[in-house]
PDB file of C-alpha atoms in Angstrom:
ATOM      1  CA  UNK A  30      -2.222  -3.278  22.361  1.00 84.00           C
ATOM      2  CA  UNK A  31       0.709  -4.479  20.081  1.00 92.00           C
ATOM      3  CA  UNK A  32       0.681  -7.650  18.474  1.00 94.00           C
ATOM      4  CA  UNK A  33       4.005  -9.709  18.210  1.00 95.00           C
ATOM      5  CA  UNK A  34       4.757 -12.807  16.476  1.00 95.00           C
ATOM      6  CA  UNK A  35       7.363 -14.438  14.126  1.00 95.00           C
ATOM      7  CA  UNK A  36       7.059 -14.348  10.721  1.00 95.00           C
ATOM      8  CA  UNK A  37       9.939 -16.146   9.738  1.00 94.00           C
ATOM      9  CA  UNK A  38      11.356 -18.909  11.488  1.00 94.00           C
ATOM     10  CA  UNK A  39      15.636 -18.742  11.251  1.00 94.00           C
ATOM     11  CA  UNK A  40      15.684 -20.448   7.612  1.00 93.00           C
ATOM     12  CA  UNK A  41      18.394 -20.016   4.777  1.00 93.00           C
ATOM     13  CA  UNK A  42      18.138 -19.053   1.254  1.00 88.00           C
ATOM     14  CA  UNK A  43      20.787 -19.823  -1.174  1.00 84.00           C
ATOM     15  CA  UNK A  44      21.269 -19.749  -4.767  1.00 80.00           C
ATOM     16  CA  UNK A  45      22.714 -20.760  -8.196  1.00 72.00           C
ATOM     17  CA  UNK A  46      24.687 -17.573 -10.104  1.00 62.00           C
ATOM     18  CA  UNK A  47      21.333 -15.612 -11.626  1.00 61.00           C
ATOM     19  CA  UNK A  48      20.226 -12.671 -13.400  1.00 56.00           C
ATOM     20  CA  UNK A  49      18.555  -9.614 -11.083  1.00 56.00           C
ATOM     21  CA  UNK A  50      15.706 -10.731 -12.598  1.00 61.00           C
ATOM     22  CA  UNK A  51      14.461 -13.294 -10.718  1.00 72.00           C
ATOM     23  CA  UNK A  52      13.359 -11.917  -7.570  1.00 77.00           C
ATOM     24  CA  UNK A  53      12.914 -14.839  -4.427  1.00 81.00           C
ATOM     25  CA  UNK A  54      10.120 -14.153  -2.447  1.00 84.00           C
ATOM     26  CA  UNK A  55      11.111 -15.802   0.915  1.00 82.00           C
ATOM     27  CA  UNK A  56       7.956 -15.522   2.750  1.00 82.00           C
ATOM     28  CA  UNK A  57       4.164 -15.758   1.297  1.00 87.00           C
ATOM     29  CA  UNK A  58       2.038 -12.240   1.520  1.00 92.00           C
ATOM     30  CA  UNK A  59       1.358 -11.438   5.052  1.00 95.00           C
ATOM     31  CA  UNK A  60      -2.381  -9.843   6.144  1.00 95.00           C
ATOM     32  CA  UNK A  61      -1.507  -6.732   8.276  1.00 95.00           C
ATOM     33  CA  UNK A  62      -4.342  -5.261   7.722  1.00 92.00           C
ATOM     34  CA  UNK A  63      -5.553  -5.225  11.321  1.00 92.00           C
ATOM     35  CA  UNK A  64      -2.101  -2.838  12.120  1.00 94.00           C
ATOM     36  CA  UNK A  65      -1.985   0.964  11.781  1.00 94.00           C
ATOM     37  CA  UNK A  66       1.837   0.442  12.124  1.00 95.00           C
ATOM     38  CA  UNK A  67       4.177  -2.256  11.934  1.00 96.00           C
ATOM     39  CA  UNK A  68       7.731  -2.931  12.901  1.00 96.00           C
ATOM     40  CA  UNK A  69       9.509  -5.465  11.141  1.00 96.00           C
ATOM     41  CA  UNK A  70      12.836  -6.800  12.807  1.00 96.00           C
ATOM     42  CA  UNK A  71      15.198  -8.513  10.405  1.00 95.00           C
ATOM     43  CA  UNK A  72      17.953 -10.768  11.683  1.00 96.00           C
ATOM     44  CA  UNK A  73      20.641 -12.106   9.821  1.00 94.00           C
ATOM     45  CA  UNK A  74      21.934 -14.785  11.418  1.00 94.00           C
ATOM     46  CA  UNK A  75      24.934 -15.432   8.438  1.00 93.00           C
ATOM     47  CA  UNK A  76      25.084 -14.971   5.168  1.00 89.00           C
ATOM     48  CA  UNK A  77      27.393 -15.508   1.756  1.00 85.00           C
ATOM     49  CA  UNK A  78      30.229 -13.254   0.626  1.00 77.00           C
ATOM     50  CA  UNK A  79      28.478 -12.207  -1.960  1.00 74.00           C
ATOM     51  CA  UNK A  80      25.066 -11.662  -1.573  1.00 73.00           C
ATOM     52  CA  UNK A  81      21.989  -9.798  -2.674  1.00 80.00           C
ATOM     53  CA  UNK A  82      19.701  -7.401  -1.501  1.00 86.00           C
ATOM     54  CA  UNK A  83      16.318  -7.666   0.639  1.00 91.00           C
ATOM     55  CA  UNK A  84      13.615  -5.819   0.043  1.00 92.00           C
ATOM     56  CA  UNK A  85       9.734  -5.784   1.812  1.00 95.00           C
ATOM     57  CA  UNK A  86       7.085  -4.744   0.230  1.00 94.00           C
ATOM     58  CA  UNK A  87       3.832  -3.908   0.334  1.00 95.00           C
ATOM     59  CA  UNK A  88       0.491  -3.955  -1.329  1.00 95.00           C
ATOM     60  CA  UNK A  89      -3.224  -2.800  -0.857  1.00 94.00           C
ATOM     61  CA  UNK A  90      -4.361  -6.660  -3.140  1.00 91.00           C
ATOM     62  CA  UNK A  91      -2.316  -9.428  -3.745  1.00 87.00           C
ATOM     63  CA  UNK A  92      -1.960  -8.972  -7.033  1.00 87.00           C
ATOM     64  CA  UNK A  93       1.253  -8.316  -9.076  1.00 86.00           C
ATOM     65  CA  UNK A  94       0.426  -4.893 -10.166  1.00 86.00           C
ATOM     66  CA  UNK A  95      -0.045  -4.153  -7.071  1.00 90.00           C
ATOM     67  CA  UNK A  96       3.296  -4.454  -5.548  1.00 92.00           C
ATOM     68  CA  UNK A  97       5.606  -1.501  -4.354  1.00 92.00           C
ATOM     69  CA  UNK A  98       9.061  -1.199  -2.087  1.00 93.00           C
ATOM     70  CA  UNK A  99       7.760  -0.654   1.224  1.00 94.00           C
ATOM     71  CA  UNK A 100      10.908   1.664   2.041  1.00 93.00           C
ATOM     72  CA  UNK A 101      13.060   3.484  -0.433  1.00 90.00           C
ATOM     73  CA  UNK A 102      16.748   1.649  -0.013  1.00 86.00           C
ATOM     74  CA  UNK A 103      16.887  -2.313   0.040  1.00 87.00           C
ATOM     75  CA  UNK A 104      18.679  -4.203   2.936  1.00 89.00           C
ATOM     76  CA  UNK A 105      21.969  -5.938   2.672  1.00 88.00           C
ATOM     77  CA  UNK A 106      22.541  -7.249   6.629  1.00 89.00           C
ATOM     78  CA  UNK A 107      25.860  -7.917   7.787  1.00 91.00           C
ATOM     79  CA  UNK A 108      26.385 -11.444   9.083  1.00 92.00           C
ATOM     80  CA  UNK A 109      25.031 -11.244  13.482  1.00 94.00           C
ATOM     81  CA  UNK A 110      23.250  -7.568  12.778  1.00 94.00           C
ATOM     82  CA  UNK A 111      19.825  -7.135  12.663  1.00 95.00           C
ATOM     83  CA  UNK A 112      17.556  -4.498  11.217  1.00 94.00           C
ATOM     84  CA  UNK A 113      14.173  -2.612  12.287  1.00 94.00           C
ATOM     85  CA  UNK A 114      12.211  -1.294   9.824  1.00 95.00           C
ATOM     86  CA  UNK A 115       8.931   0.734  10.279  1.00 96.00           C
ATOM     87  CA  UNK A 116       6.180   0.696   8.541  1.00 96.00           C
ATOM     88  CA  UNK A 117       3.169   3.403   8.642  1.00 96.00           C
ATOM     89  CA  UNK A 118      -0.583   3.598   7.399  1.00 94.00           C
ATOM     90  CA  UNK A 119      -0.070   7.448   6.978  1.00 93.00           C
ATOM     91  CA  UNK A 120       2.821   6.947   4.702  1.00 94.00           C
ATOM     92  CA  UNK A 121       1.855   6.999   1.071  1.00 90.00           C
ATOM     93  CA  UNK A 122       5.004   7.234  -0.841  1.00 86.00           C
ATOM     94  CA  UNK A 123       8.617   5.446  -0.473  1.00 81.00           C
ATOM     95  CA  UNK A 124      10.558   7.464   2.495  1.00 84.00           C
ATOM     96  CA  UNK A 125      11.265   6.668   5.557  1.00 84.00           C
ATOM     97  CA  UNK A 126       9.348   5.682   7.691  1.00 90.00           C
ATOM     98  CA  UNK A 127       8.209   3.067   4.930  1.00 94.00           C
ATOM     99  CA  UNK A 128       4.558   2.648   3.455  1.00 95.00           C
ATOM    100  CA  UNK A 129       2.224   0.165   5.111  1.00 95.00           C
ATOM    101  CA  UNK A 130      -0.824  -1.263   3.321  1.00 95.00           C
ATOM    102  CA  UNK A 131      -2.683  -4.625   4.115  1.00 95.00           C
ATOM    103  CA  UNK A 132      -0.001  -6.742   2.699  1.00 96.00           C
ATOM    104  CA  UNK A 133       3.385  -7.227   3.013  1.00 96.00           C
ATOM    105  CA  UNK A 134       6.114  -9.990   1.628  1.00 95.00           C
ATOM    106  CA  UNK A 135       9.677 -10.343   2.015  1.00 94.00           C
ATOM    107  CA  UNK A 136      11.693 -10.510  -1.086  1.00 91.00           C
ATOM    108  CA  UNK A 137      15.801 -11.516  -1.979  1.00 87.00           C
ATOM    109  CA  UNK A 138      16.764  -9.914  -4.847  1.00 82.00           C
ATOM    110  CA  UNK A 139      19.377 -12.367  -6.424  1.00 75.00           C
ATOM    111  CA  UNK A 140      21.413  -9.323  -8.492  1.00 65.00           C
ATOM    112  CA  UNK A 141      24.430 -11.507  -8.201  1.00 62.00           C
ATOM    113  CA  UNK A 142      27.202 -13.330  -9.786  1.00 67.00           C
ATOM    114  CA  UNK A 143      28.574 -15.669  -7.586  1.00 72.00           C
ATOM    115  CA  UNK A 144      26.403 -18.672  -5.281  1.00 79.00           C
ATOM    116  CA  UNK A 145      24.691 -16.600  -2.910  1.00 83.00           C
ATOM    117  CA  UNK A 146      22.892 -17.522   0.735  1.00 87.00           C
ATOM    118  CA  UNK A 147      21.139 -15.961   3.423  1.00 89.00           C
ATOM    119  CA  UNK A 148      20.226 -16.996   6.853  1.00 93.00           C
ATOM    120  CA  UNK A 149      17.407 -14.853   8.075  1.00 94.00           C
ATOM    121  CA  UNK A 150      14.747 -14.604  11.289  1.00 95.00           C
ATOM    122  CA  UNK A 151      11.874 -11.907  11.156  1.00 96.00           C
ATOM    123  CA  UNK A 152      10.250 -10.786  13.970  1.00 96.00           C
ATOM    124  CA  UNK A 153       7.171  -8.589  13.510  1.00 96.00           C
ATOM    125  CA  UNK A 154       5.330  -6.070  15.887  1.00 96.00           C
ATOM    126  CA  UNK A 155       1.867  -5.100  14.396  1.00 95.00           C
ATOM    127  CA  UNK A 156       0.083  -2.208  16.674  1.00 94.00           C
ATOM    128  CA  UNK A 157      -3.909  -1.492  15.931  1.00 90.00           C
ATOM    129  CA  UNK A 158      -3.987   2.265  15.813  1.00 88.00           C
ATOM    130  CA  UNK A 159      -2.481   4.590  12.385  1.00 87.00           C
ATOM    131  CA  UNK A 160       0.378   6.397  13.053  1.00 80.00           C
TER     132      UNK A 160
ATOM    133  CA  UNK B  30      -8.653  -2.219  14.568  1.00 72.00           C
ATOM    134  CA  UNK B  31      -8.388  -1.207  10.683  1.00 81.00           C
ATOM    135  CA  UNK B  32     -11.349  -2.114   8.802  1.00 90.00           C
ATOM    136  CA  UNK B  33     -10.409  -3.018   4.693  1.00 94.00           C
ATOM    137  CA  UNK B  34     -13.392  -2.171   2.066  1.00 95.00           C
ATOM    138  CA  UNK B  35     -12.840  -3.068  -1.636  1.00 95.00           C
ATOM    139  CA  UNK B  36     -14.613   0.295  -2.788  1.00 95.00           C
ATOM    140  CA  UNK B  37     -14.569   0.059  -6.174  1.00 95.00           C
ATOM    141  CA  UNK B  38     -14.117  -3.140  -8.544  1.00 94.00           C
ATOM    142  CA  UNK B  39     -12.199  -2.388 -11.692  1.00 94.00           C
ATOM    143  CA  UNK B  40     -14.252  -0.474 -13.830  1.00 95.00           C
ATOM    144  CA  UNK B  41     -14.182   0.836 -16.885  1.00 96.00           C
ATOM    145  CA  UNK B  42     -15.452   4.385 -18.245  1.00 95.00           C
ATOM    146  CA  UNK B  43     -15.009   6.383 -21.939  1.00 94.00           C
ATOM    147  CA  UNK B  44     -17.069   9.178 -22.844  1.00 92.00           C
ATOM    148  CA  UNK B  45     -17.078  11.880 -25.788  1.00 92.00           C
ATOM    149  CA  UNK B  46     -18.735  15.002 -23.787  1.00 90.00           C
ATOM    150  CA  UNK B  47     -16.657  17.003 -21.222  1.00 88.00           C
ATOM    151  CA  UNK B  48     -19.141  16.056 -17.968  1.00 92.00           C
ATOM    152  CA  UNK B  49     -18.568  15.322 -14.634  1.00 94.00           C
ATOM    153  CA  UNK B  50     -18.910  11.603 -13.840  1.00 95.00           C
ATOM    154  CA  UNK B  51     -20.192  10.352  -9.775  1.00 95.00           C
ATOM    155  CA  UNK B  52     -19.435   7.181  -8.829  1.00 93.00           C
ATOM    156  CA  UNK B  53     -22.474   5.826  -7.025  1.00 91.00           C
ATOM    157  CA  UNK B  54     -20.201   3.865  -4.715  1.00 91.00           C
ATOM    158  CA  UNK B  55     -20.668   5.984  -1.355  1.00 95.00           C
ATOM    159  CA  UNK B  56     -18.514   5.217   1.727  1.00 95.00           C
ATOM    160  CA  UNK B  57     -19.365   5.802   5.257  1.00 95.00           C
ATOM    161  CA  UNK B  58     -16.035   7.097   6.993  1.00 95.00           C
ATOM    162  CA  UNK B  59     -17.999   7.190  10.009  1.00 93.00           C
ATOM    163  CA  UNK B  60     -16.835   4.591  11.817  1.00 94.00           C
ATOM    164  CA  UNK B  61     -13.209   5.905  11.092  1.00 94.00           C
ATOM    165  CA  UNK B  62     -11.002   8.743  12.045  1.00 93.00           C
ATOM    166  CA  UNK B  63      -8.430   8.277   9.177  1.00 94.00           C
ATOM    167  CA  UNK B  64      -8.192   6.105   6.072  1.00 94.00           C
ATOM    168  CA  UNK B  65      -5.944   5.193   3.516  1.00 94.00           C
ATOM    169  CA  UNK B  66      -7.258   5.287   0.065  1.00 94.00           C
ATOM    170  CA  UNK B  67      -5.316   3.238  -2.901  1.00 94.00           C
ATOM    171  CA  UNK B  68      -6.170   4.220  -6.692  1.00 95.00           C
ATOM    172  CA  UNK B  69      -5.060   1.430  -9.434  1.00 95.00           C
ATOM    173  CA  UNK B  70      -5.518   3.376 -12.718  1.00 95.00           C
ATOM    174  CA  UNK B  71      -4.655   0.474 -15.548  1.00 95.00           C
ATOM    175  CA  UNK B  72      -5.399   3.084 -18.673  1.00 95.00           C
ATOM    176  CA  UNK B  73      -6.368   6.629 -18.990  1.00 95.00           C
ATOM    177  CA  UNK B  74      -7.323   9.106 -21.197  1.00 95.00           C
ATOM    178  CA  UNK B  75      -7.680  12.683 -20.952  1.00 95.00           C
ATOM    179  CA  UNK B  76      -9.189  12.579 -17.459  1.00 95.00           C
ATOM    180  CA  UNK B  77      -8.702  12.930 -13.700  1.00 95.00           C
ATOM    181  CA  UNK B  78      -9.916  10.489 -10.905  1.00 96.00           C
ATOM    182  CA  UNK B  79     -10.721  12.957  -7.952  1.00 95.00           C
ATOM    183  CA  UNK B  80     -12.257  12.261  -4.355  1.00 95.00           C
ATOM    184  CA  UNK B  81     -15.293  14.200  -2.615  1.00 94.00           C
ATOM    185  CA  UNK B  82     -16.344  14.424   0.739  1.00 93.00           C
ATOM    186  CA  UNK B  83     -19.147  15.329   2.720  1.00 93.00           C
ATOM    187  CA  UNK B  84     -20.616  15.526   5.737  1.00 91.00           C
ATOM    188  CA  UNK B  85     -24.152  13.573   4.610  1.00 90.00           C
ATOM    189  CA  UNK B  86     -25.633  13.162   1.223  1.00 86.00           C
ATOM    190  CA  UNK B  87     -27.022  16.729  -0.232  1.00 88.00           C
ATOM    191  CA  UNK B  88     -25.942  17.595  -3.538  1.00 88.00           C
ATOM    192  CA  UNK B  89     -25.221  21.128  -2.182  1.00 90.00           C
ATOM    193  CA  UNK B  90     -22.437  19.775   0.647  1.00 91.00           C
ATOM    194  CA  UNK B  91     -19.843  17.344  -1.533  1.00 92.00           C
ATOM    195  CA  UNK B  92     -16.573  19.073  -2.528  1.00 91.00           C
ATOM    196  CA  UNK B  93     -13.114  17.550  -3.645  1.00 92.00           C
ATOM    197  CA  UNK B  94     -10.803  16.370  -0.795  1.00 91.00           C
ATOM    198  CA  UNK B  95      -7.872  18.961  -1.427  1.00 78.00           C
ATOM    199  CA  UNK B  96      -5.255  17.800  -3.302  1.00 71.00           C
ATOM    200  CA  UNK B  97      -5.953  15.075  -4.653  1.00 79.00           C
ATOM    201  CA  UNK B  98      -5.989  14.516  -8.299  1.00 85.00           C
ATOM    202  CA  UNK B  99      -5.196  11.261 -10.570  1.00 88.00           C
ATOM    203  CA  UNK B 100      -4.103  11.347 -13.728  1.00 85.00           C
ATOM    204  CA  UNK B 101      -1.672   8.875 -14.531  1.00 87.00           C
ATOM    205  CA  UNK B 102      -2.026   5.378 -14.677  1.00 91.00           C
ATOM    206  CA  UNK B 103      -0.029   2.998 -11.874  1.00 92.00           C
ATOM    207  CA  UNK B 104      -0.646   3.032  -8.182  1.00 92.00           C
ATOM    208  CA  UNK B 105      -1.609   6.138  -6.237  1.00 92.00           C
ATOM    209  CA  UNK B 106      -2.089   6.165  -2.293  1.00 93.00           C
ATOM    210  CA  UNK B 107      -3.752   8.988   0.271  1.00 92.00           C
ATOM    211  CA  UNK B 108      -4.073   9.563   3.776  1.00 93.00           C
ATOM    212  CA  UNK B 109      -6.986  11.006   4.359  1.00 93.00           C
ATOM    213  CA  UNK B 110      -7.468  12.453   8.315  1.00 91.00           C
ATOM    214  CA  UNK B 111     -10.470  13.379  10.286  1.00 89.00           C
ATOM    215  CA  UNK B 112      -8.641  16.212  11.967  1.00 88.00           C
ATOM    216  CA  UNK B 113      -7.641  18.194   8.996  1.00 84.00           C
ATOM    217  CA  UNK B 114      -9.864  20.789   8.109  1.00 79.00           C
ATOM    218  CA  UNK B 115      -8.616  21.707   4.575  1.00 75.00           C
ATOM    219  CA  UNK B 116      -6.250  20.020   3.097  1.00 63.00           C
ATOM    220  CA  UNK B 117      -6.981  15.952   2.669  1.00 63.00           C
ATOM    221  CA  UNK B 118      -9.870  16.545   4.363  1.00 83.00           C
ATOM    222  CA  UNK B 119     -12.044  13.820   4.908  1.00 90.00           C
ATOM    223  CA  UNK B 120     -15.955  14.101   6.510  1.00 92.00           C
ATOM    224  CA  UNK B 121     -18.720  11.517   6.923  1.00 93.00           C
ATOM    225  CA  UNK B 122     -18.860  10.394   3.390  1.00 95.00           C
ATOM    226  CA  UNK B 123     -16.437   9.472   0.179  1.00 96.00           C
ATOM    227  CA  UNK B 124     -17.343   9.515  -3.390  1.00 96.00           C
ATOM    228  CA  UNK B 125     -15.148   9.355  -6.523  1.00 96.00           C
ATOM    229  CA  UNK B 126     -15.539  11.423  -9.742  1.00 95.00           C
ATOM    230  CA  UNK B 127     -14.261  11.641 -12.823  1.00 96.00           C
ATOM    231  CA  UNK B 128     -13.163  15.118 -14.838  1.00 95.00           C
ATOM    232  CA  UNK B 129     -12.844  14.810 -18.072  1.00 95.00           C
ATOM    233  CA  UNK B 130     -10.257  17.338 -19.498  1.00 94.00           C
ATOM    234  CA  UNK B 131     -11.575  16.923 -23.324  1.00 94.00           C
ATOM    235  CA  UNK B 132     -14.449  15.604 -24.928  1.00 94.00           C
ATOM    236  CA  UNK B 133     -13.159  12.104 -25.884  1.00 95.00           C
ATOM    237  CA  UNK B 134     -12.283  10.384 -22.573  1.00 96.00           C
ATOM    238  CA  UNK B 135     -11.745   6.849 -20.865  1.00 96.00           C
ATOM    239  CA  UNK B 136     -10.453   5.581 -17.942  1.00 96.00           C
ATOM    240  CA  UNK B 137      -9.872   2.345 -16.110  1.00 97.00           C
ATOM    241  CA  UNK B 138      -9.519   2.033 -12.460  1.00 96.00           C
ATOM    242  CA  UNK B 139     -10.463   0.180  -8.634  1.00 96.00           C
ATOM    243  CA  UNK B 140     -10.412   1.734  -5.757  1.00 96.00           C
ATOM    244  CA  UNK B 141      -9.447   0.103  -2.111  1.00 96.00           C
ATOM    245  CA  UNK B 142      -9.575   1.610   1.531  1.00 96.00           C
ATOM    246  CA  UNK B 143      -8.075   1.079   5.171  1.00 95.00           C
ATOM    247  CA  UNK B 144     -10.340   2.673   7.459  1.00 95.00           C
ATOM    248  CA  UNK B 145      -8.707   2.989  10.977  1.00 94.00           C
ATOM    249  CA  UNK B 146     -10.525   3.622  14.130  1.00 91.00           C
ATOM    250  CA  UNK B 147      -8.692   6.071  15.726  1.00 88.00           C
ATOM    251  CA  UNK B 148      -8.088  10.271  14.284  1.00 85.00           C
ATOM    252  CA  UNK B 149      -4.484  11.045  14.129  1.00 83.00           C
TER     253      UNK B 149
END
């Protein structure tokens, strides 16, 4: 039976003019391990002219080494447009559908220039069996 | 329901003869019909982290699980499924062993698994 909750409550991120190399991790590492599969719906409720990408990722510890892009390409949502990503157990490499371990965390990845926000809801399904 | 085991703590292993190293760490896939195996190799040295499987604990029955060899530091993941035969297979137990590929060898490494009930 599939498991459905919110992960992230509507909330928005903004910030200052920074390098790429400060990532923004919007949401602390989520314990999926119970799931086989997961399906992660991303709504953007508004967002900035100019701003960055959103990754997930995923990770078999918490631990920084441990860390990899759950799907190959990064996410930048258009302002009312949501996104559905799925992730699988069986998946061990970046493709599509993405790679699911036991954790996963939602990341901005501030690669811009100019005052950047975000406005974001995610909705996750988690279902018990691999796929 | 997936099950997670922390198989094997980072450990570390150097050696100066070209032998076959067992990892006494023995998992029971039993309870599972697929599993996801993570490798975190933080150095290595002229060697390979493999995976054996068998179907109970005779020297005579372990063999490699097809395909899958380590050698490169970083993180590498496999799928391992009950209902493949051959390739990736995976039976009742899991070992790890290291092949040294000359004499002077080391290695560095944990191991984690996601055992999932079901056999895809």
């Amino acid at each position: 039976m599939a498991t459905c909750f919110r992960w992230l409550d509507e909330q928005t991120f903004w910030g200052p003019p920074i390098s790429g190399t400060t990532d923004l991790f919007v949401s602390p590492a989520l314990d999926v391990s119970e799931f086989g599969m997961v399906e992660i719906i991303i709504y953007c409720a508004s967002r900035g002219a100019d701003s960055p990408w959103v990754i997930v990722e995923t990770a078999i510890a918490d631990d920084t080494a441990m860390w990899v892009r759950a799907t190959p390409s990064s996410l930048l949502l258009a302002p009312g447009s949501k996104k559905k990503l799925v992730l699988k157990a069986s998946q061990t490499s970046a493709g599509e559908p993405g790679i699911l371990e036991r954790f996963i965390r939602l990341k901005i990845d501030p690669d811009s220039n100019e005052t950047w926000w975000y406005t974001l809801q995610v909705d996750v399904i988690g279902y018990p069996e691999a796929a | 329901m997936a099950s997670y085991i922390y198989w094997q703590k980072q450990i570390g292993y150097q050696g100066s003869q070209s032998t076959d190293t067992i990892g006494e760490a023995v998992v029971d896939l039993s309870p599972f019909g697929c599993a996801k195996i993570v490798a975190y190799i933080s150095a290595i040295s002229n060697a390979q982290l493999l995976l054996q499987t068998a179907p109970s604990d005779d020297p005579t029955l372990w063999s490699d699980v097809g395909s899958v060899t380590i050698s490169s530091t970083g993180k590498t993941a496999v799928f391992l499924k009950a209902t493949n035969p051959t390739d990736n297979n995976m039976e009742r137990l899991l070992r790890w062993k290291i092949h040294p590929t000359a004499t002077s060898w080391s290695i560095t490494f944990s191991l984690h698994l996601l055992g999932y009930q079901n056999a895809l």
